[in-house]
Amino acid sequence: MYKTSGNDVKNGKKDETAGRHIIETLEHKILSKRTLPVRAADGLVNYFGTARFFFITLTVSIVWIIINVRLVPGVVPFDPFPFILLTMIASVGAIFMTIVILISQNRQAYINTLRSELLLQMILISERELTKALRLLARQAGASKRTKALDRELAEMLKDTAVSHIEHTLAKQLQNDITP
């Protein structure tokens, strides 16, 4: 559990920085353990997603078509209309780009799953801490059983969250969503 010091309470930015550091450290650890093919896939995806790649692809395609429709005098067409070679190259390129993008997306999905798990753990810790704080405040305010009966919302807040019940309900809902 992340503990705060007196300085953290005084300076909210320090808390935010510490939380960001935990997530950055988690992502850095995952990124440092990538295999060579996954690192290559990430690098290619970063390149494929640039305007530079788009304009290079666009330029090559336009030049290819201009040459092969006989618009350049003295240059013999090597892939006349309907540009079967260009179509094949574009198709094979699209297949490889799709595979590379899927590899990169799978890694990112794994990181997102870990982030979600971390967030869930932090939320559960916060919920326990808030419930404890409410109990202490209720005790300090002299909340008797009679007062609790009058304030059903407070009484509900003072109960521990049934995490296993929530998990079971969610699993059941997901199962119903998956099966038609």
mmCIF file with all atom_site columns, C-alpha atoms in Angstrom:
data_model
loop_
_atom_site.group_PDB
_atom_site.id
_atom_site.type_symbol
_atom_site.label_atom_id
_atom_site.label_alt_id
_atom_site.label_comp_id
_atom_site.label_asym_id
_atom_site.label_entity_id
_atom_site.label_seq_id
_atom_site.pdbx_PDB_ins_code
_atom_site.Cartn_x
_atom_site.Cartn_y
_atom_site.Cartn_z
_atom_site.occupancy
_atom_site.B_iso_or_equiv
_atom_site.pdbx_formal_charge
_atom_site.auth_seq_id
_atom_site.auth_comp_id
_atom_site.auth_asym_id
_atom_site.auth_atom_id
_atom_site.pdbx_PDB_model_num
ATOM 1   C CA . MET A 1 1   ? 0.000   0.000   0.000   1.00 0.00 ? 1   MET A CA 1
ATOM 2   C CA . TYR A 1 2   ? 1.232   3.479   -0.845  1.00 0.00 ? 2   TYR A CA 1
ATOM 3   C CA . LYS A 1 3   ? 1.756   5.495   2.328   1.00 0.00 ? 3   LYS A CA 1
ATOM 4   C CA . THR A 1 4   ? 1.757   9.267   2.381   1.00 0.00 ? 4   THR A CA 1
ATOM 5   C CA . SER A 1 5   ? 4.074   11.350  4.448   1.00 0.00 ? 5   SER A CA 1
ATOM 6   C CA . GLY A 1 6   ? 3.271   14.682  6.054   1.00 0.00 ? 6   GLY A CA 1
ATOM 7   C CA . ASN A 1 7   ? 4.814   16.428  3.052   1.00 0.00 ? 7   ASN A CA 1
ATOM 8   C CA . ASP A 1 8   ? 2.529   14.522  0.685   1.00 0.00 ? 8   ASP A CA 1
ATOM 9   C CA . VAL A 1 9   ? -0.540  15.797  2.495   1.00 0.00 ? 9   VAL A CA 1
ATOM 10  C CA . LYS A 1 10  ? 0.777   19.370  2.401   1.00 0.00 ? 10  LYS A CA 1
ATOM 11  C CA . ASN A 1 11  ? 1.690   19.148  -1.242  1.00 0.00 ? 11  ASN A CA 1
ATOM 12  C CA . GLY A 1 12  ? -0.919  17.396  -3.403  1.00 0.00 ? 12  GLY A CA 1
ATOM 13  C CA . LYS A 1 13  ? 1.450   17.478  -6.386  1.00 0.00 ? 13  LYS A CA 1
ATOM 14  C CA . LYS A 1 14  ? 3.808   15.124  -4.604  1.00 0.00 ? 14  LYS A CA 1
ATOM 15  C CA . ASP A 1 15  ? 0.987   12.526  -4.299  1.00 0.00 ? 15  ASP A CA 1
ATOM 16  C CA . GLU A 1 16  ? 0.154   12.903  -7.979  1.00 0.00 ? 16  GLU A CA 1
ATOM 17  C CA . THR A 1 17  ? 3.816   12.578  -8.949  1.00 0.00 ? 17  THR A CA 1
ATOM 18  C CA . ALA A 1 18  ? 4.232   9.448   -6.833  1.00 0.00 ? 18  ALA A CA 1
ATOM 19  C CA . GLY A 1 19  ? 1.159   7.840   -8.437  1.00 0.00 ? 19  GLY A CA 1
ATOM 20  C CA . ARG A 1 20  ? 2.365   8.718   -11.919 1.00 0.00 ? 20  ARG A CA 1
ATOM 21  C CA . HIS A 1 21  ? 5.799   7.313   -11.035 1.00 0.00 ? 21  HIS A CA 1
ATOM 22  C CA . ILE A 1 22  ? 4.262   3.943   -10.073 1.00 0.00 ? 22  ILE A CA 1
ATOM 23  C CA . ILE A 1 23  ? 2.494   3.666   -13.442 1.00 0.00 ? 23  ILE A CA 1
ATOM 24  C CA . GLU A 1 24  ? 5.539   4.867   -15.394 1.00 0.00 ? 24  GLU A CA 1
ATOM 25  C CA . THR A 1 25  ? 7.709   2.338   -13.547 1.00 0.00 ? 25  THR A CA 1
ATOM 26  C CA . LEU A 1 26  ? 5.242   -0.452  -14.356 1.00 0.00 ? 26  LEU A CA 1
ATOM 27  C CA . GLU A 1 27  ? 5.176   0.467   -18.051 1.00 0.00 ? 27  GLU A CA 1
ATOM 28  C CA . HIS A 1 28  ? 8.965   0.871   -18.150 1.00 0.00 ? 28  HIS A CA 1
ATOM 29  C CA . LYS A 1 29  ? 9.433   -2.623  -16.681 1.00 0.00 ? 29  LYS A CA 1
ATOM 30  C CA . ILE A 1 30  ? 7.077   -4.122  -19.255 1.00 0.00 ? 30  ILE A CA 1
ATOM 31  C CA . LEU A 1 31  ? 8.667   -2.230  -22.146 1.00 0.00 ? 31  LEU A CA 1
ATOM 32  C CA . SER A 1 32  ? 12.164  -3.274  -21.069 1.00 0.00 ? 32  SER A CA 1
ATOM 33  C CA . LYS A 1 33  ? 11.149  -6.965  -21.178 1.00 0.00 ? 33  LYS A CA 1
ATOM 34  C CA . ARG A 1 34  ? 9.885   -6.861  -24.773 1.00 0.00 ? 34  ARG A CA 1
ATOM 35  C CA . THR A 1 35  ? 11.347  -9.405  -27.137 1.00 0.00 ? 35  THR A CA 1
ATOM 36  C CA . LEU A 1 36  ? 13.183  -8.280  -30.274 1.00 0.00 ? 36  LEU A CA 1
ATOM 37  C CA . PRO A 1 37  ? 10.204  -9.023  -32.578 1.00 0.00 ? 37  PRO A CA 1
ATOM 38  C CA . VAL A 1 38  ? 7.850   -7.025  -30.329 1.00 0.00 ? 38  VAL A CA 1
ATOM 39  C CA . ARG A 1 39  ? 10.291  -4.097  -30.150 1.00 0.00 ? 39  ARG A CA 1
ATOM 40  C CA . ALA A 1 40  ? 10.573  -4.206  -33.950 1.00 0.00 ? 40  ALA A CA 1
ATOM 41  C CA . ALA A 1 41  ? 6.772   -4.301  -34.267 1.00 0.00 ? 41  ALA A CA 1
ATOM 42  C CA . ASP A 1 42  ? 6.437   -1.288  -31.956 1.00 0.00 ? 42  ASP A CA 1
ATOM 43  C CA . GLY A 1 43  ? 9.045   0.609   -33.972 1.00 0.00 ? 43  GLY A CA 1
ATOM 44  C CA . LEU A 1 44  ? 7.329   -0.197  -37.264 1.00 0.00 ? 44  LEU A CA 1
ATOM 45  C CA . VAL A 1 45  ? 3.907   0.791   -35.893 1.00 0.00 ? 45  VAL A CA 1
ATOM 46  C CA . ASN A 1 46  ? 5.362   4.102   -34.751 1.00 0.00 ? 46  ASN A CA 1
ATOM 47  C CA . TYR A 1 47  ? 6.733   4.647   -38.276 1.00 0.00 ? 47  TYR A CA 1
ATOM 48  C CA . PHE A 1 48  ? 3.548   3.488   -40.067 1.00 0.00 ? 48  PHE A CA 1
ATOM 49  C CA . GLY A 1 49  ? 1.555   6.009   -38.074 1.00 0.00 ? 49  GLY A CA 1
ATOM 50  C CA . THR A 1 50  ? 3.460   9.045   -39.351 1.00 0.00 ? 50  THR A CA 1
ATOM 51  C CA . ALA A 1 51  ? 2.612   11.583  -42.020 1.00 0.00 ? 51  ALA A CA 1
ATOM 52  C CA . ARG A 1 52  ? 6.036   10.859  -43.524 1.00 0.00 ? 52  ARG A CA 1
ATOM 53  C CA . PHE A 1 53  ? 5.093   7.216   -44.190 1.00 0.00 ? 53  PHE A CA 1
ATOM 54  C CA . PHE A 1 54  ? 1.761   8.308   -45.651 1.00 0.00 ? 54  PHE A CA 1
ATOM 55  C CA . PHE A 1 55  ? 3.353   10.795  -48.044 1.00 0.00 ? 55  PHE A CA 1
ATOM 56  C CA . ILE A 1 56  ? 6.111   8.373   -49.101 1.00 0.00 ? 56  ILE A CA 1
ATOM 57  C CA . THR A 1 57  ? 3.477   5.708   -49.862 1.00 0.00 ? 57  THR A CA 1
ATOM 58  C CA . LEU A 1 58  ? 1.308   8.225   -51.691 1.00 0.00 ? 58  LEU A CA 1
ATOM 59  C CA . THR A 1 59  ? 4.261   9.526   -53.740 1.00 0.00 ? 59  THR A CA 1
ATOM 60  C CA . VAL A 1 60  ? 5.479   6.035   -54.708 1.00 0.00 ? 60  VAL A CA 1
ATOM 61  C CA . SER A 1 61  ? 1.941   5.030   -55.754 1.00 0.00 ? 61  SER A CA 1
ATOM 62  C CA . ILE A 1 62  ? 1.414   8.167   -57.851 1.00 0.00 ? 62  ILE A CA 1
ATOM 63  C CA . VAL A 1 63  ? 4.827   7.859   -59.544 1.00 0.00 ? 63  VAL A CA 1
ATOM 64  C CA . TRP A 1 64  ? 4.173   4.145   -60.168 1.00 0.00 ? 64  TRP A CA 1
ATOM 65  C CA . ILE A 1 65  ? 0.828   4.905   -61.829 1.00 0.00 ? 65  ILE A CA 1
ATOM 66  C CA . ILE A 1 66  ? 2.182   7.841   -63.867 1.00 0.00 ? 66  ILE A CA 1
ATOM 67  C CA . ILE A 1 67  ? 5.025   5.684   -65.212 1.00 0.00 ? 67  ILE A CA 1
ATOM 68  C CA . ASN A 1 68  ? 2.745   2.756   -66.006 1.00 0.00 ? 68  ASN A CA 1
ATOM 69  C CA . VAL A 1 69  ? 0.073   4.743   -67.867 1.00 0.00 ? 69  VAL A CA 1
ATOM 70  C CA . ARG A 1 70  ? 2.772   5.968   -70.270 1.00 0.00 ? 70  ARG A CA 1
ATOM 71  C CA . LEU A 1 71  ? 2.790   9.598   -69.092 1.00 0.00 ? 71  LEU A CA 1
ATOM 72  C CA . VAL A 1 72  ? 6.603   9.654   -68.860 1.00 0.00 ? 72  VAL A CA 1
ATOM 73  C CA . PRO A 1 73  ? 8.152   9.676   -72.362 1.00 0.00 ? 73  PRO A CA 1
ATOM 74  C CA . GLY A 1 74  ? 11.018  7.263   -72.851 1.00 0.00 ? 74  GLY A CA 1
ATOM 75  C CA . VAL A 1 75  ? 10.164  5.124   -69.807 1.00 0.00 ? 75  VAL A CA 1
ATOM 76  C CA . VAL A 1 76  ? 8.832   1.664   -70.561 1.00 0.00 ? 76  VAL A CA 1
ATOM 77  C CA . PRO A 1 77  ? 5.878   0.645   -68.364 1.00 0.00 ? 77  PRO A CA 1
ATOM 78  C CA . PHE A 1 78  ? 6.704   -2.375  -66.184 1.00 0.00 ? 78  PHE A CA 1
ATOM 79  C CA . ASP A 1 79  ? 3.224   -2.820  -64.610 1.00 0.00 ? 79  ASP A CA 1
ATOM 80  C CA . PRO A 1 80  ? 0.564   -1.704  -67.097 1.00 0.00 ? 80  PRO A CA 1
ATOM 81  C CA . PHE A 1 81  ? -3.029  -1.076  -66.099 1.00 0.00 ? 81  PHE A CA 1
ATOM 82  C CA . PRO A 1 82  ? -4.693  -2.688  -64.013 1.00 0.00 ? 82  PRO A CA 1
ATOM 83  C CA . PHE A 1 83  ? -1.397  -2.500  -62.018 1.00 0.00 ? 83  PHE A CA 1
ATOM 84  C CA . ILE A 1 84  ? -1.334  -6.119  -60.868 1.00 0.00 ? 84  ILE A CA 1
ATOM 85  C CA . LEU A 1 85  ? 2.180   -5.842  -59.404 1.00 0.00 ? 85  LEU A CA 1
ATOM 86  C CA . LEU A 1 86  ? 1.277   -2.664  -57.481 1.00 0.00 ? 86  LEU A CA 1
ATOM 87  C CA . THR A 1 87  ? -1.883  -4.332  -56.182 1.00 0.00 ? 87  THR A CA 1
ATOM 88  C CA . MET A 1 88  ? 0.066   -7.403  -55.053 1.00 0.00 ? 88  MET A CA 1
ATOM 89  C CA . ILE A 1 89  ? 2.748   -5.307  -53.311 1.00 0.00 ? 89  ILE A CA 1
ATOM 90  C CA . ALA A 1 90  ? 0.088   -3.191  -51.584 1.00 0.00 ? 90  ALA A CA 1
ATOM 91  C CA . SER A 1 91  ? -1.812  -6.317  -50.493 1.00 0.00 ? 91  SER A CA 1
ATOM 92  C CA . VAL A 1 92  ? 1.245   -8.087  -49.100 1.00 0.00 ? 92  VAL A CA 1
ATOM 93  C CA . GLY A 1 93  ? 2.319   -4.855  -47.391 1.00 0.00 ? 93  GLY A CA 1
ATOM 94  C CA . ALA A 1 94  ? -1.133  -4.496  -45.848 1.00 0.00 ? 94  ALA A CA 1
ATOM 95  C CA . ILE A 1 95  ? -0.986  -8.082  -44.561 1.00 0.00 ? 95  ILE A CA 1
ATOM 96  C CA . PHE A 1 96  ? 2.386   -7.523  -42.895 1.00 0.00 ? 96  PHE A CA 1
ATOM 97  C CA . MET A 1 97  ? 1.342   -4.132  -41.516 1.00 0.00 ? 97  MET A CA 1
ATOM 98  C CA . THR A 1 98  ? -1.783  -5.719  -40.031 1.00 0.00 ? 98  THR A CA 1
ATOM 99  C CA . ILE A 1 99  ? 0.255   -8.429  -38.308 1.00 0.00 ? 99  ILE A CA 1
ATOM 100 C CA . VAL A 1 100 ? 2.750   -5.893  -36.968 1.00 0.00 ? 100 VAL A CA 1
ATOM 101 C CA . ILE A 1 101 ? -0.054  -3.650  -35.684 1.00 0.00 ? 101 ILE A CA 1
ATOM 102 C CA . LEU A 1 102 ? -1.764  -6.605  -33.985 1.00 0.00 ? 102 LEU A CA 1
ATOM 103 C CA . ILE A 1 103 ? 1.482   -7.575  -32.242 1.00 0.00 ? 103 ILE A CA 1
ATOM 104 C CA . SER A 1 104 ? 1.858   -4.036  -30.949 1.00 0.00 ? 104 SER A CA 1
ATOM 105 C CA . GLN A 1 105 ? -1.806  -3.802  -29.923 1.00 0.00 ? 105 GLN A CA 1
ATOM 106 C CA . ASN A 1 106 ? -1.583  -7.079  -27.992 1.00 0.00 ? 106 ASN A CA 1
ATOM 107 C CA . ARG A 1 107 ? 1.325   -5.706  -25.979 1.00 0.00 ? 107 ARG A CA 1
ATOM 108 C CA . GLN A 1 108 ? -0.543  -2.468  -25.339 1.00 0.00 ? 108 GLN A CA 1
ATOM 109 C CA . ALA A 1 109 ? -3.649  -4.408  -24.286 1.00 0.00 ? 109 ALA A CA 1
ATOM 110 C CA . TYR A 1 110 ? -1.497  -6.310  -21.781 1.00 0.00 ? 110 TYR A CA 1
ATOM 111 C CA . ILE A 1 111 ? -0.181  -3.040  -20.349 1.00 0.00 ? 111 ILE A CA 1
ATOM 112 C CA . ASN A 1 112 ? -3.729  -1.665  -20.164 1.00 0.00 ? 112 ASN A CA 1
ATOM 113 C CA . THR A 1 113 ? -4.882  -4.790  -18.319 1.00 0.00 ? 113 THR A CA 1
ATOM 114 C CA . LEU A 1 114 ? -2.100  -4.350  -15.775 1.00 0.00 ? 114 LEU A CA 1
ATOM 115 C CA . ARG A 1 115 ? -2.981  -0.671  -15.377 1.00 0.00 ? 115 ARG A CA 1
ATOM 116 C CA . SER A 1 116 ? -6.626  -1.610  -14.803 1.00 0.00 ? 116 SER A CA 1
ATOM 117 C CA . GLU A 1 117 ? -5.622  -4.173  -12.189 1.00 0.00 ? 117 GLU A CA 1
ATOM 118 C CA . LEU A 1 118 ? -3.432  -1.591  -10.456 1.00 0.00 ? 118 LEU A CA 1
ATOM 119 C CA . LEU A 1 119 ? -6.248  0.950   -10.547 1.00 0.00 ? 119 LEU A CA 1
ATOM 120 C CA . LEU A 1 120 ? -8.702  -1.583  -9.127  1.00 0.00 ? 120 LEU A CA 1
ATOM 121 C CA . GLN A 1 121 ? -6.319  -2.392  -6.293  1.00 0.00 ? 121 GLN A CA 1
ATOM 122 C CA . MET A 1 122 ? -5.866  1.311   -5.539  1.00 0.00 ? 122 MET A CA 1
ATOM 123 C CA . ILE A 1 123 ? -9.645  1.843   -5.561  1.00 0.00 ? 123 ILE A CA 1
ATOM 124 C CA . LEU A 1 124 ? -10.179 -1.079  -3.171  1.00 0.00 ? 124 LEU A CA 1
ATOM 125 C CA . ILE A 1 125 ? -7.502  0.276   -0.836  1.00 0.00 ? 125 ILE A CA 1
ATOM 126 C CA . SER A 1 126 ? -9.103  3.730   -0.976  1.00 0.00 ? 126 SER A CA 1
ATOM 127 C CA . GLU A 1 127 ? -12.539 2.249   -0.298  1.00 0.00 ? 127 GLU A CA 1
ATOM 128 C CA . ARG A 1 128 ? -11.264 0.407   2.787   1.00 0.00 ? 128 ARG A CA 1
ATOM 129 C CA . GLU A 1 129 ? -9.520  3.535   4.028   1.00 0.00 ? 129 GLU A CA 1
ATOM 130 C CA . LEU A 1 130 ? -12.625 5.684   3.478   1.00 0.00 ? 130 LEU A CA 1
ATOM 131 C CA . THR A 1 131 ? -14.856 3.173   5.270   1.00 0.00 ? 131 THR A CA 1
ATOM 132 C CA . LYS A 1 132 ? -12.434 3.139   8.199   1.00 0.00 ? 132 LYS A CA 1
ATOM 133 C CA . ALA A 1 133 ? -12.367 6.946   8.253   1.00 0.00 ? 133 ALA A CA 1
ATOM 134 C CA . LEU A 1 134 ? -16.187 7.068   8.205   1.00 0.00 ? 134 LEU A CA 1
ATOM 135 C CA . ARG A 1 135 ? -16.321 4.629   11.126  1.00 0.00 ? 135 ARG A CA 1
ATOM 136 C CA . LEU A 1 136 ? -13.902 6.776   13.095  1.00 0.00 ? 136 LEU A CA 1
ATOM 137 C CA . LEU A 1 137 ? -15.853 9.942   12.302  1.00 0.00 ? 137 LEU A CA 1
ATOM 138 C CA . ALA A 1 138 ? -19.151 8.288   13.227  1.00 0.00 ? 138 ALA A CA 1
ATOM 139 C CA . ARG A 1 139 ? -17.635 7.127   16.507  1.00 0.00 ? 139 ARG A CA 1
ATOM 140 C CA . GLN A 1 140 ? -16.237 10.606  17.221  1.00 0.00 ? 140 GLN A CA 1
ATOM 141 C CA . ALA A 1 141 ? -19.562 12.231  16.419  1.00 0.00 ? 141 ALA A CA 1
ATOM 142 C CA . GLY A 1 142 ? -21.154 9.912   18.955  1.00 0.00 ? 142 GLY A CA 1
ATOM 143 C CA . ALA A 1 143 ? -23.282 8.166   16.383  1.00 0.00 ? 143 ALA A CA 1
ATOM 144 C CA . SER A 1 144 ? -25.406 5.789   18.397  1.00 0.00 ? 144 SER A CA 1
ATOM 145 C CA . LYS A 1 145 ? -27.414 2.859   17.045  1.00 0.00 ? 145 LYS A CA 1
ATOM 146 C CA . ARG A 1 146 ? -30.469 5.139   17.013  1.00 0.00 ? 146 ARG A CA 1
ATOM 147 C CA . THR A 1 147 ? -28.636 7.728   14.852  1.00 0.00 ? 147 THR A CA 1
ATOM 148 C CA . LYS A 1 148 ? -27.462 5.009   12.468  1.00 0.00 ? 148 LYS A CA 1
ATOM 149 C CA . ALA A 1 149 ? -31.025 3.748   12.083  1.00 0.00 ? 149 ALA A CA 1
ATOM 150 C CA . LEU A 1 150 ? -32.136 7.242   11.109  1.00 0.00 ? 150 LEU A CA 1
ATOM 151 C CA . ASP A 1 151 ? -29.360 7.623   8.533   1.00 0.00 ? 151 ASP A CA 1
ATOM 152 C CA . ARG A 1 152 ? -29.594 4.538   6.320   1.00 0.00 ? 152 ARG A CA 1
ATOM 153 C CA . GLU A 1 153 ? -27.097 5.990   3.848   1.00 0.00 ? 153 GLU A CA 1
ATOM 154 C CA . LEU A 1 154 ? -24.456 6.331   6.565   1.00 0.00 ? 154 LEU A CA 1
ATOM 155 C CA . ALA A 1 155 ? -25.229 2.828   7.807   1.00 0.00 ? 155 ALA A CA 1
ATOM 156 C CA . GLU A 1 156 ? -24.754 1.505   4.266   1.00 0.00 ? 156 GLU A CA 1
ATOM 157 C CA . MET A 1 157 ? -21.467 3.382   3.892   1.00 0.00 ? 157 MET A CA 1
ATOM 158 C CA . LEU A 1 158 ? -20.151 1.901   7.132   1.00 0.00 ? 158 LEU A CA 1
ATOM 159 C CA . LYS A 1 159 ? -20.496 -1.644  5.768   1.00 0.00 ? 159 LYS A CA 1
ATOM 160 C CA . ASP A 1 160 ? -17.517 -3.355  4.144   1.00 0.00 ? 160 ASP A CA 1
ATOM 161 C CA . THR A 1 161 ? -17.800 -3.658  0.377   1.00 0.00 ? 161 THR A CA 1
ATOM 162 C CA . ALA A 1 162 ? -18.543 -7.216  -0.709  1.00 0.00 ? 162 ALA A CA 1
ATOM 163 C CA . VAL A 1 163 ? -15.865 -7.402  -3.410  1.00 0.00 ? 163 VAL A CA 1
ATOM 164 C CA . SER A 1 164 ? -16.438 -11.114 -4.065  1.00 0.00 ? 164 SER A CA 1
ATOM 165 C CA . HIS A 1 165 ? -20.161 -10.454 -4.632  1.00 0.00 ? 165 HIS A CA 1
ATOM 166 C CA . ILE A 1 166 ? -19.356 -7.648  -7.093  1.00 0.00 ? 166 ILE A CA 1
ATOM 167 C CA . GLU A 1 167 ? -16.837 -9.893  -8.876  1.00 0.00 ? 167 GLU A CA 1
ATOM 168 C CA . HIS A 1 168 ? -19.359 -12.763 -9.088  1.00 0.00 ? 168 HIS A CA 1
ATOM 169 C CA . THR A 1 169 ? -22.077 -10.437 -10.436 1.00 0.00 ? 169 THR A CA 1
ATOM 170 C CA . LEU A 1 170 ? -19.693 -8.998  -13.031 1.00 0.00 ? 170 LEU A CA 1
ATOM 171 C CA . ALA A 1 171 ? -18.514 -12.463 -14.116 1.00 0.00 ? 171 ALA A CA 1
ATOM 172 C CA . LYS A 1 172 ? -22.128 -13.572 -14.507 1.00 0.00 ? 172 LYS A CA 1
ATOM 173 C CA . GLN A 1 173 ? -22.951 -10.460 -16.549 1.00 0.00 ? 173 GLN A CA 1
ATOM 174 C CA . LEU A 1 174 ? -19.912 -10.997 -18.785 1.00 0.00 ? 174 LEU A CA 1
ATOM 175 C CA . GLN A 1 175 ? -20.893 -14.636 -19.292 1.00 0.00 ? 175 GLN A CA 1
ATOM 176 C CA . ASN A 1 176 ? -24.399 -13.576 -20.304 1.00 0.00 ? 176 ASN A CA 1
ATOM 177 C CA . ASP A 1 177 ? -22.944 -11.038 -22.745 1.00 0.00 ? 177 ASP A CA 1
ATOM 178 C CA . ILE A 1 178 ? -20.678 -13.657 -24.333 1.00 0.00 ? 178 ILE A CA 1
ATOM 179 C CA . THR A 1 179 ? -23.254 -16.434 -24.789 1.00 0.00 ? 179 THR A CA 1
ATOM 180 C CA . PRO A 1 180 ? -26.139 -15.622 -27.110 1.00 0.00 ? 180 PRO A CA 1
#
